[in-house]
PDB file of N, CA, C and O in Angstrom:
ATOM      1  N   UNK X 145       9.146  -4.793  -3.786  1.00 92.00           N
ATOM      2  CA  UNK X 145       8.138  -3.879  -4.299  1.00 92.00           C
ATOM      3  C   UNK X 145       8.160  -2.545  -3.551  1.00 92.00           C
ATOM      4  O   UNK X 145       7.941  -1.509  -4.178  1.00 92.00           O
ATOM      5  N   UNK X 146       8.456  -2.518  -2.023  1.00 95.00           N
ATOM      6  CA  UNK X 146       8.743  -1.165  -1.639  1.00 95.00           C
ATOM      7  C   UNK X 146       9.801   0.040  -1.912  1.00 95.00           C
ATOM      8  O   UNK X 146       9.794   1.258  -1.740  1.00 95.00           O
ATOM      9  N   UNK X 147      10.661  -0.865  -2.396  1.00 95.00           N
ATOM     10  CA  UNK X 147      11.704  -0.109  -3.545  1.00 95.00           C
ATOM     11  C   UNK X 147      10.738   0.680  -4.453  1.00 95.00           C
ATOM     12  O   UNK X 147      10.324   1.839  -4.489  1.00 95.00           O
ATOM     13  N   UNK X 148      10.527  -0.633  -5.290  1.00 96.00           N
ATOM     14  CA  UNK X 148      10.172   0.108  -6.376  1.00 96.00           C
ATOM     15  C   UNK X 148       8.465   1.276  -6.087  1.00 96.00           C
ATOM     16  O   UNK X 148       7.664   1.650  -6.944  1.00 96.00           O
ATOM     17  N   UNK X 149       8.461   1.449  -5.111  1.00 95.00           N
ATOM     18  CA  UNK X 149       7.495   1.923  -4.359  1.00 95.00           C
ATOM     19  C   UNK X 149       8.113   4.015  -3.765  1.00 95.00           C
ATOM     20  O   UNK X 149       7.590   5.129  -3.790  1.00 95.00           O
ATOM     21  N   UNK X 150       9.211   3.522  -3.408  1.00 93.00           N
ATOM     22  CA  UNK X 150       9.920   4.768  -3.187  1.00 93.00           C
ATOM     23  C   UNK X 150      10.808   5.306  -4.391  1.00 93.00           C
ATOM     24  O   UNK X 150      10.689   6.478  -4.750  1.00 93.00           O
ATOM     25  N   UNK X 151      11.453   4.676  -4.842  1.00 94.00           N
ATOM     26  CA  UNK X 151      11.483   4.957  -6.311  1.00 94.00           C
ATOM     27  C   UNK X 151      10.779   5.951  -7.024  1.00 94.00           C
ATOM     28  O   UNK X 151      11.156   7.096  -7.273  1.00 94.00           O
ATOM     29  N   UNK X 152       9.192   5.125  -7.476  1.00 96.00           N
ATOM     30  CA  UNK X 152       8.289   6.058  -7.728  1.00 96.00           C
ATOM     31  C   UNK X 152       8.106   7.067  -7.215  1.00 96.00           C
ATOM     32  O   UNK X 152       7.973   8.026  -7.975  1.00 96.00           O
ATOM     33  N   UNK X 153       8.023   7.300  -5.827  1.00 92.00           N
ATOM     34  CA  UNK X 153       7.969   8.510  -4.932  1.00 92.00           C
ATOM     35  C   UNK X 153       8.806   9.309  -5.200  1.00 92.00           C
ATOM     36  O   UNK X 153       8.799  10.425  -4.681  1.00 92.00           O
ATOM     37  N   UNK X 154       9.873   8.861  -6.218  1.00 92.00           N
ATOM     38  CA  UNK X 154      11.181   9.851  -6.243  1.00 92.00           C
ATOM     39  C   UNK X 154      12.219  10.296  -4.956  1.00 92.00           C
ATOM     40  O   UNK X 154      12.855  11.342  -4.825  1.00 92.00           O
ATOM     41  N   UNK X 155      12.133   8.901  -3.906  1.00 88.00           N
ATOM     42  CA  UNK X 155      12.655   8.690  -2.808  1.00 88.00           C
ATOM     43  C   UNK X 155      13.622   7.866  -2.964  1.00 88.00           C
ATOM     44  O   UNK X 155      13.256   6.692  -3.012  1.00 88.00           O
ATOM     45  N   UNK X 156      15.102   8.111  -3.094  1.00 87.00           N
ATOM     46  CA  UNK X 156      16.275   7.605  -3.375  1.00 87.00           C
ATOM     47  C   UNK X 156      16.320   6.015  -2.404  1.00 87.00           C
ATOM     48  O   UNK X 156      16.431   6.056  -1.178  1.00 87.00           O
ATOM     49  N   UNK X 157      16.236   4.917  -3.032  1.00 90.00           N
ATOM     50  CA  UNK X 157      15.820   3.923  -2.131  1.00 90.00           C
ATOM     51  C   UNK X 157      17.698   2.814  -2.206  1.00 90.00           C
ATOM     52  O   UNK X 157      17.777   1.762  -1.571  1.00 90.00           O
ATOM     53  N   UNK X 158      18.872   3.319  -3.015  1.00 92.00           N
ATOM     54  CA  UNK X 158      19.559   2.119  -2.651  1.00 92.00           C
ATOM     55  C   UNK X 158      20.980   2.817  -1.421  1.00 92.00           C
ATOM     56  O   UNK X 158      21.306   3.898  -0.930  1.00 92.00           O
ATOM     57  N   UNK X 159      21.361   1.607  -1.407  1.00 93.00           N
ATOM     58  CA  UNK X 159      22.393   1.411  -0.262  1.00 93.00           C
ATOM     59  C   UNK X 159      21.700   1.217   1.210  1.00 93.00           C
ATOM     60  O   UNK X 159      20.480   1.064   1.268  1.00 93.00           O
ATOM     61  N   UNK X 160      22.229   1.224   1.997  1.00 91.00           N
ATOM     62  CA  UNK X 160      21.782   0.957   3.535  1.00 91.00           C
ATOM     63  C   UNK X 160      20.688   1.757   4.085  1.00 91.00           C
ATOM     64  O   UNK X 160      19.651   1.296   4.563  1.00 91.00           O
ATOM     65  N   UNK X 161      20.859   2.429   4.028  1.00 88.00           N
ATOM     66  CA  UNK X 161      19.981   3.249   4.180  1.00 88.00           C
ATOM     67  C   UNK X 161      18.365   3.322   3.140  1.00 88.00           C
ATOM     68  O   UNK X 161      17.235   3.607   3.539  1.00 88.00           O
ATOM     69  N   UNK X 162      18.719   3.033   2.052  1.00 90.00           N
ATOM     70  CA  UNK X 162      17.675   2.601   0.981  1.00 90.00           C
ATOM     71  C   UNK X 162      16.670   1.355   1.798  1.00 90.00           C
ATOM     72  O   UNK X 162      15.442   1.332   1.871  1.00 90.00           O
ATOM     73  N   UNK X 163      17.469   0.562   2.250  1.00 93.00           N
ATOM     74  CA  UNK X 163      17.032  -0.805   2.715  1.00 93.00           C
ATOM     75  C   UNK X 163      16.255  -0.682   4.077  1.00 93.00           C
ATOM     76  O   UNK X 163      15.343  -1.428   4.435  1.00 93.00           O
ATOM     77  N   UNK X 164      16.746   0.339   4.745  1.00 91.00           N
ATOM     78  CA  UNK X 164      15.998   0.831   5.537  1.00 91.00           C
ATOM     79  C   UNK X 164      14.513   1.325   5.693  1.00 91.00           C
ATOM     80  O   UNK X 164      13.608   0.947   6.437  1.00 91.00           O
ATOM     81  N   UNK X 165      14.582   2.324   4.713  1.00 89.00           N
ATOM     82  CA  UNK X 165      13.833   2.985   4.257  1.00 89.00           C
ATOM     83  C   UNK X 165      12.535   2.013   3.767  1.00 89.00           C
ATOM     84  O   UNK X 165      11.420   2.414   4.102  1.00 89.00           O
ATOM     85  N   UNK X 166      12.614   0.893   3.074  1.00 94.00           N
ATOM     86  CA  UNK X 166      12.186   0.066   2.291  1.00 94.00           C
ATOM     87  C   UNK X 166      11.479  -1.208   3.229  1.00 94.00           C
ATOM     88  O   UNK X 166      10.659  -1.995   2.757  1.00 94.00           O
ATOM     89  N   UNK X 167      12.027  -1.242   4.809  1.00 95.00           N
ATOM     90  CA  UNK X 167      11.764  -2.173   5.292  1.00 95.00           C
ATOM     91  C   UNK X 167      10.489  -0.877   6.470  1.00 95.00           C
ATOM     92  O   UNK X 167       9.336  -1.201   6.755  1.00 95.00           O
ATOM     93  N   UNK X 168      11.043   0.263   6.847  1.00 92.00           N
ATOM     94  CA  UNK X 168       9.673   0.810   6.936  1.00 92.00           C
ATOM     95  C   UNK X 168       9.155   1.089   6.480  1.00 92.00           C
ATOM     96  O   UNK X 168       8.531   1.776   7.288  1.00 92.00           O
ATOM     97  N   UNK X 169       8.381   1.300   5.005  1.00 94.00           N
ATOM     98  CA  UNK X 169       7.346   1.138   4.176  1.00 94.00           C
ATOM     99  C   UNK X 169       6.751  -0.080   4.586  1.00 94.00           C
ATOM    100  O   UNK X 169       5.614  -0.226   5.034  1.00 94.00           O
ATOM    101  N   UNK X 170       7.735  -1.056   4.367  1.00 96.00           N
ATOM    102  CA  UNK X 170       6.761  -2.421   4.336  1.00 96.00           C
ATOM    103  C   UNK X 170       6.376  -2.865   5.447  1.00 96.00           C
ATOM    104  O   UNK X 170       5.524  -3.754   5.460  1.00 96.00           O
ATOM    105  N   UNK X 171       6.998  -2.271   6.843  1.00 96.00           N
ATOM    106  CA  UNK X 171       6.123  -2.171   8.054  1.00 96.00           C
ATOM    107  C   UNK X 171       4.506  -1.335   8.050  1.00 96.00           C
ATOM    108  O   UNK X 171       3.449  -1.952   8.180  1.00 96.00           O
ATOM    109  N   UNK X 172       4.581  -0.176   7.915  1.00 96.00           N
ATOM    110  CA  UNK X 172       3.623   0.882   7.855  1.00 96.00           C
ATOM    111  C   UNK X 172       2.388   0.246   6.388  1.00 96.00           C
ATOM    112  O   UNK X 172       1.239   0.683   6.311  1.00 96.00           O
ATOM    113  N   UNK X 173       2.882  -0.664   5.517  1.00 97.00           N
ATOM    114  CA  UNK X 173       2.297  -1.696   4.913  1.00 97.00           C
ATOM    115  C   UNK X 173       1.405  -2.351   5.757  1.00 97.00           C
ATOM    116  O   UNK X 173       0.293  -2.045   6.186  1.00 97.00           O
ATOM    117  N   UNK X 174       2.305  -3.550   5.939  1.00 97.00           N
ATOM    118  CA  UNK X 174       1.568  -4.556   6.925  1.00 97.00           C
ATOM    119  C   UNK X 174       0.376  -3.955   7.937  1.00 97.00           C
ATOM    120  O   UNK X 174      -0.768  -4.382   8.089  1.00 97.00           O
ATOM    121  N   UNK X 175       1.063  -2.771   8.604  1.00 96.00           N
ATOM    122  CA  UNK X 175      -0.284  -2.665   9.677  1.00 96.00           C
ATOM    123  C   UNK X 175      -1.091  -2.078   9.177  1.00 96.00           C
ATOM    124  O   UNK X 175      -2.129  -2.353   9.780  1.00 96.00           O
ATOM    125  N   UNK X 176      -1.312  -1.323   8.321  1.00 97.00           N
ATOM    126  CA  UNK X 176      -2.863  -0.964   7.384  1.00 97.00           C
ATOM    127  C   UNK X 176      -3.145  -1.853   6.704  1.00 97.00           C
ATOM    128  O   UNK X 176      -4.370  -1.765   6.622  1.00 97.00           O
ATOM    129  N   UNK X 177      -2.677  -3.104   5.851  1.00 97.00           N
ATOM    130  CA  UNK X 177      -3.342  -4.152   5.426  1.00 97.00           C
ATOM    131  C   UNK X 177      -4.085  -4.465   6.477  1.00 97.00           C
ATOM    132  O   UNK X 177      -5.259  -4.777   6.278  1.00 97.00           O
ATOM    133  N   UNK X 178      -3.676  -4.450   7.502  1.00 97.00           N
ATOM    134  CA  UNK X 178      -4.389  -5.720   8.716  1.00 97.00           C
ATOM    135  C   UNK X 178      -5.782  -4.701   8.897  1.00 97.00           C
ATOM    136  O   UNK X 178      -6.884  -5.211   8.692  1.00 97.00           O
ATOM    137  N   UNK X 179      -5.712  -3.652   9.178  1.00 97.00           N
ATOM    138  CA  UNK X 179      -6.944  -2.474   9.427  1.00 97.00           C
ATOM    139  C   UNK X 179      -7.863  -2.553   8.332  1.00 97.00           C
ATOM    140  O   UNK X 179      -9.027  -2.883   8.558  1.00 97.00           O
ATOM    141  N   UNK X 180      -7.442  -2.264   7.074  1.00 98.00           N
ATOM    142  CA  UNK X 180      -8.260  -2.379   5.638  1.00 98.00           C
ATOM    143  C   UNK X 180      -8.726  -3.744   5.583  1.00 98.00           C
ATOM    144  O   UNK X 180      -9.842  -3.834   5.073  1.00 98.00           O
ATOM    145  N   UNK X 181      -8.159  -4.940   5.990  1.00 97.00           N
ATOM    146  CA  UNK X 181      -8.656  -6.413   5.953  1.00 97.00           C
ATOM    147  C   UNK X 181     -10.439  -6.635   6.776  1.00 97.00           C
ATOM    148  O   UNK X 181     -11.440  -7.298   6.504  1.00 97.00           O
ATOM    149  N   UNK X 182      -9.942  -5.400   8.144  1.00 96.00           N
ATOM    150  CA  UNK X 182     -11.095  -5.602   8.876  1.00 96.00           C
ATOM    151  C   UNK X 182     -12.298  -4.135   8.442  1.00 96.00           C
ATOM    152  O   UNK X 182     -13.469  -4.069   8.814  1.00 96.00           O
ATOM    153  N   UNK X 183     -11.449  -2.941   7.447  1.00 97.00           N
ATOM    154  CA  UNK X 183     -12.658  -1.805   7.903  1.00 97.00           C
ATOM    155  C   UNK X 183     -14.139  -2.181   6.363  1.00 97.00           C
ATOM    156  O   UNK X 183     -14.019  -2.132   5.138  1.00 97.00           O
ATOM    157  N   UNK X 184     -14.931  -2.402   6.936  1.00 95.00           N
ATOM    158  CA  UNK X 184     -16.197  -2.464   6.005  1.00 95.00           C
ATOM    159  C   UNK X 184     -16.614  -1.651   5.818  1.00 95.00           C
ATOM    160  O   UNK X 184     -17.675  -1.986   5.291  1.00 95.00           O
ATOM    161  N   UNK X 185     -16.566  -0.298   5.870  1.00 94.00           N
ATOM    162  CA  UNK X 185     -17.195   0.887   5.449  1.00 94.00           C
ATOM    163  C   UNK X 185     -16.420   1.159   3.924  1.00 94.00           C
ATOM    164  O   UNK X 185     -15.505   0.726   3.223  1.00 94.00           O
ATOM    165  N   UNK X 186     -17.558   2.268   3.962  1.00 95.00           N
ATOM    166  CA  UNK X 186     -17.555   2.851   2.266  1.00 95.00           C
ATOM    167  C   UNK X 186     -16.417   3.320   1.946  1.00 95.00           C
ATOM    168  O   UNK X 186     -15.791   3.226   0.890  1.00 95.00           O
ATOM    169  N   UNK X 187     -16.038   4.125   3.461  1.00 96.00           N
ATOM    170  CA  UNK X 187     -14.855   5.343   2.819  1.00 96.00           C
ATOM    171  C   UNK X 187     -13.670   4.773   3.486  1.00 96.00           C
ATOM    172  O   UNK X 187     -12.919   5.643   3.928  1.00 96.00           O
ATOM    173  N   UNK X 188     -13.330   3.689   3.664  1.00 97.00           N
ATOM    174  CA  UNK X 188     -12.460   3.337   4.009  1.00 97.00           C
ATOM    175  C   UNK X 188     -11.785   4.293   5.440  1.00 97.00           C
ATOM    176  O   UNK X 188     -10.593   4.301   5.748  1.00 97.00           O
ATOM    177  N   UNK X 189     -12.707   4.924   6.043  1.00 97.00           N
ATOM    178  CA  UNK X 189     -12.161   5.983   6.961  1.00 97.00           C
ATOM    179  C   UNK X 189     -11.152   4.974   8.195  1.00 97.00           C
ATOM    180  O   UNK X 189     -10.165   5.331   8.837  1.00 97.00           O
ATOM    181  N   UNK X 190     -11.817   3.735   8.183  1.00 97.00           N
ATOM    182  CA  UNK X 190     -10.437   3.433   9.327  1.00 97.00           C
ATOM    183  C   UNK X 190      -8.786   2.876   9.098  1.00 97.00           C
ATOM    184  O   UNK X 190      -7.789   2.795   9.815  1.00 97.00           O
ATOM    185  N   UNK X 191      -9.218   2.466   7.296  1.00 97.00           N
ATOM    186  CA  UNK X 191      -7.937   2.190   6.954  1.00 97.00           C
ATOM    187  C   UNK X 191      -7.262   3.902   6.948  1.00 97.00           C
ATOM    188  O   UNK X 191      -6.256   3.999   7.652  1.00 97.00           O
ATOM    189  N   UNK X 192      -7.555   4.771   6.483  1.00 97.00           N
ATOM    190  CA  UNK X 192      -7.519   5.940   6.250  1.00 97.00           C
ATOM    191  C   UNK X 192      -6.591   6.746   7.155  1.00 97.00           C
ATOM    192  O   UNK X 192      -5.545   7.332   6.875  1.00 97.00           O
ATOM    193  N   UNK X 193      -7.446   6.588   8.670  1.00 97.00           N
ATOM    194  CA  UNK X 193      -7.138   7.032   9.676  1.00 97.00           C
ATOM    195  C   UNK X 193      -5.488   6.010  10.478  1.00 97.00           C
ATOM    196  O   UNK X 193      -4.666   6.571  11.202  1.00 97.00           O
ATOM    197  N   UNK X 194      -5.444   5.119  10.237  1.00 97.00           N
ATOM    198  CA  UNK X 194      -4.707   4.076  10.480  1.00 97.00           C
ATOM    199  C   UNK X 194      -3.017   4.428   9.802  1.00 97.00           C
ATOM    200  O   UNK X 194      -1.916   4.350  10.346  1.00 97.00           O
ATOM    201  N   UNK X 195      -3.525   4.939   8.026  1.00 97.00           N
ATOM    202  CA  UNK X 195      -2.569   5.522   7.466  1.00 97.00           C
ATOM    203  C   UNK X 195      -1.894   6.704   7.967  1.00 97.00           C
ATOM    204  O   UNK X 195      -0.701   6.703   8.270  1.00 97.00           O
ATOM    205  N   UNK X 196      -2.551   7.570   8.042  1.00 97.00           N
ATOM    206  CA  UNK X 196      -2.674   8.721   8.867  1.00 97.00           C
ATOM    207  C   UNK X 196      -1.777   8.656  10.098  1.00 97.00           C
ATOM    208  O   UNK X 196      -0.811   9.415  10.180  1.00 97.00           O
ATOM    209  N   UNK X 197      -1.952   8.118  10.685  1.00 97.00           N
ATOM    210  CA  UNK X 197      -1.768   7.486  11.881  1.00 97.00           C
ATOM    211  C   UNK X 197       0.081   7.286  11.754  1.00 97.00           C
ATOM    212  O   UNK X 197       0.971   7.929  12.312  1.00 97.00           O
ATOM    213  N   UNK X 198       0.138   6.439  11.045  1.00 96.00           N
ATOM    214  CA  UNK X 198       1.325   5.467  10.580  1.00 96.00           C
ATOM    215  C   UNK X 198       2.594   6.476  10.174  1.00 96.00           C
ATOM    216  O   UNK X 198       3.733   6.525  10.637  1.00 96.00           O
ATOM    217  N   UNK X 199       1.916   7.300   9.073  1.00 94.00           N
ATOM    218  CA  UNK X 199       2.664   8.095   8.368  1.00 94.00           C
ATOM    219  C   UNK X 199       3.511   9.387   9.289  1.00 94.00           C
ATOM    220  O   UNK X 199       4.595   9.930   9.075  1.00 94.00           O
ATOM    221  N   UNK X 200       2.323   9.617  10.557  1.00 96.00           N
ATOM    222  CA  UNK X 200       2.603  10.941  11.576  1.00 96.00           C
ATOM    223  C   UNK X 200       3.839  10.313  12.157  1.00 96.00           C
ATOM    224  O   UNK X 200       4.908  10.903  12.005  1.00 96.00           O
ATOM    225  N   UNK X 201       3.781   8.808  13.015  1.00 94.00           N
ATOM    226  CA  UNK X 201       4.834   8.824  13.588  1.00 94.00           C
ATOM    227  C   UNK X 201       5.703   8.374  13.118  1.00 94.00           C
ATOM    228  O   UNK X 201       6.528   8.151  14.004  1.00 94.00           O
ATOM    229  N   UNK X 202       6.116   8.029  12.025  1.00 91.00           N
ATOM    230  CA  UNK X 202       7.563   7.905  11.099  1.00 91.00           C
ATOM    231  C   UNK X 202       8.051   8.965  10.813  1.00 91.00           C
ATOM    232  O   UNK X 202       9.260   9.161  10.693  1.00 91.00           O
ATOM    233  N   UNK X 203       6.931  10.012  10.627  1.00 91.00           N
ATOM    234  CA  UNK X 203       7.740  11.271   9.890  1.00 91.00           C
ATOM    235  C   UNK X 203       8.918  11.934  10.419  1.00 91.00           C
ATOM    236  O   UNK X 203       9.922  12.090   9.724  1.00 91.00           O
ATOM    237  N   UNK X 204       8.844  12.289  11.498  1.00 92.00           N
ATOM    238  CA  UNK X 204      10.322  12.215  12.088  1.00 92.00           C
ATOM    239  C   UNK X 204      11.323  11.603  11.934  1.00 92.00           C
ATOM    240  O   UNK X 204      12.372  12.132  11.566  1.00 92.00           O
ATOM    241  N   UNK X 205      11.178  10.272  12.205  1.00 85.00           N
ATOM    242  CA  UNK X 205      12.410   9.308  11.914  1.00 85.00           C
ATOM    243  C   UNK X 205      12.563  10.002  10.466  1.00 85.00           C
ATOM    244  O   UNK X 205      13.241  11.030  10.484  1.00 85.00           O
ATOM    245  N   UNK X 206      12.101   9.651   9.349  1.00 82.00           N
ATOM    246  CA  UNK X 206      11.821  10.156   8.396  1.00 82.00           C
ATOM    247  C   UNK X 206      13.000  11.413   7.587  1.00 82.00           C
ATOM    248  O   UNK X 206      13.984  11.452   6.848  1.00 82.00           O
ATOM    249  N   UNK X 207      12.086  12.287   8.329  1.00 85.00           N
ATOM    250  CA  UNK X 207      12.713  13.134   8.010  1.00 85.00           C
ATOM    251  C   UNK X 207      14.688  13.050   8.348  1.00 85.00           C
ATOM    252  O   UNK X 207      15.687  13.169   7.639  1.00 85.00           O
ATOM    253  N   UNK X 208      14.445  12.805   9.701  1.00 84.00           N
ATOM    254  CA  UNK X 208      16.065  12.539  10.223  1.00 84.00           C
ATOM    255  C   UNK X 208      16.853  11.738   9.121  1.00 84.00           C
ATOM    256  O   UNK X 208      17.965  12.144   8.785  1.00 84.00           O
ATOM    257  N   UNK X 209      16.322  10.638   8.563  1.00 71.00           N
ATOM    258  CA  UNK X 209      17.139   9.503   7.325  1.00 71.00           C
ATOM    259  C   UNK X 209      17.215  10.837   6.432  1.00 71.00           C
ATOM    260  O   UNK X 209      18.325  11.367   6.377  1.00 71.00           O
ATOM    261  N   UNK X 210      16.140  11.450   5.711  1.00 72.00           N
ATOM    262  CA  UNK X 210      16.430  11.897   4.445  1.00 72.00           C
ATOM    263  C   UNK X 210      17.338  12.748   4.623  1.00 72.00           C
ATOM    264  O   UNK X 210      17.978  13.032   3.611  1.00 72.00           O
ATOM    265  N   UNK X 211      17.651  13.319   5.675  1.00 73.00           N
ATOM    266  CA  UNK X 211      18.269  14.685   6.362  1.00 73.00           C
ATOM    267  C   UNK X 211      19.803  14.523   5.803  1.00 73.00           C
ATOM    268  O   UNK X 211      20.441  15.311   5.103  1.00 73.00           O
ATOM    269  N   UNK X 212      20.227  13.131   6.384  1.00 59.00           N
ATOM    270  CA  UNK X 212      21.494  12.351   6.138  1.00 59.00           C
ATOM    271  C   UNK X 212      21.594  11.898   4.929  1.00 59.00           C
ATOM    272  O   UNK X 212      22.740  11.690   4.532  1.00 59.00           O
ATOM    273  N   UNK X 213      20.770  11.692   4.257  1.00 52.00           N
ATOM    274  CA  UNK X 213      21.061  11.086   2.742  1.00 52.00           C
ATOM    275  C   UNK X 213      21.037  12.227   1.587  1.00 52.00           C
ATOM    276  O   UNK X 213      21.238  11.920   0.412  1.00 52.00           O
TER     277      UNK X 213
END
């Protein structure tokens, strides 16, 4: 599903690097499920912040993969 997740994003997801790509989504997944499992507020501000969070320090790596692909 994180394929078809970057996909949508219009984020070129096959070959090695695809798989890559696909297995950090579904990291940066997992640890905001676990945050959203526990945040009870309205605005979801700690899953939010958690995302936030997640998204800052990949972006680098990030960027470096797409750089190469």
């Amino acid at each position: 599903s994180m394929t078809w997740m970057l996909e949508a994003a219009g984020i070129p997801s096959e070959g090695p690097l695809g798989v890559l790509k696909a297995k950090g989504l579904a990291a940066i997944h997992a640890g905001v499920m676990r945050v959203w499992l526990n945040d009870d507020s309205e605005d979801s501000a700690k899953t939010m912040a958690a995302l936030d969070t997640s998204l800052k320090r990949v972006e680098p790596i990030a960027r470096t993969l797409f750089a190469r692909a």
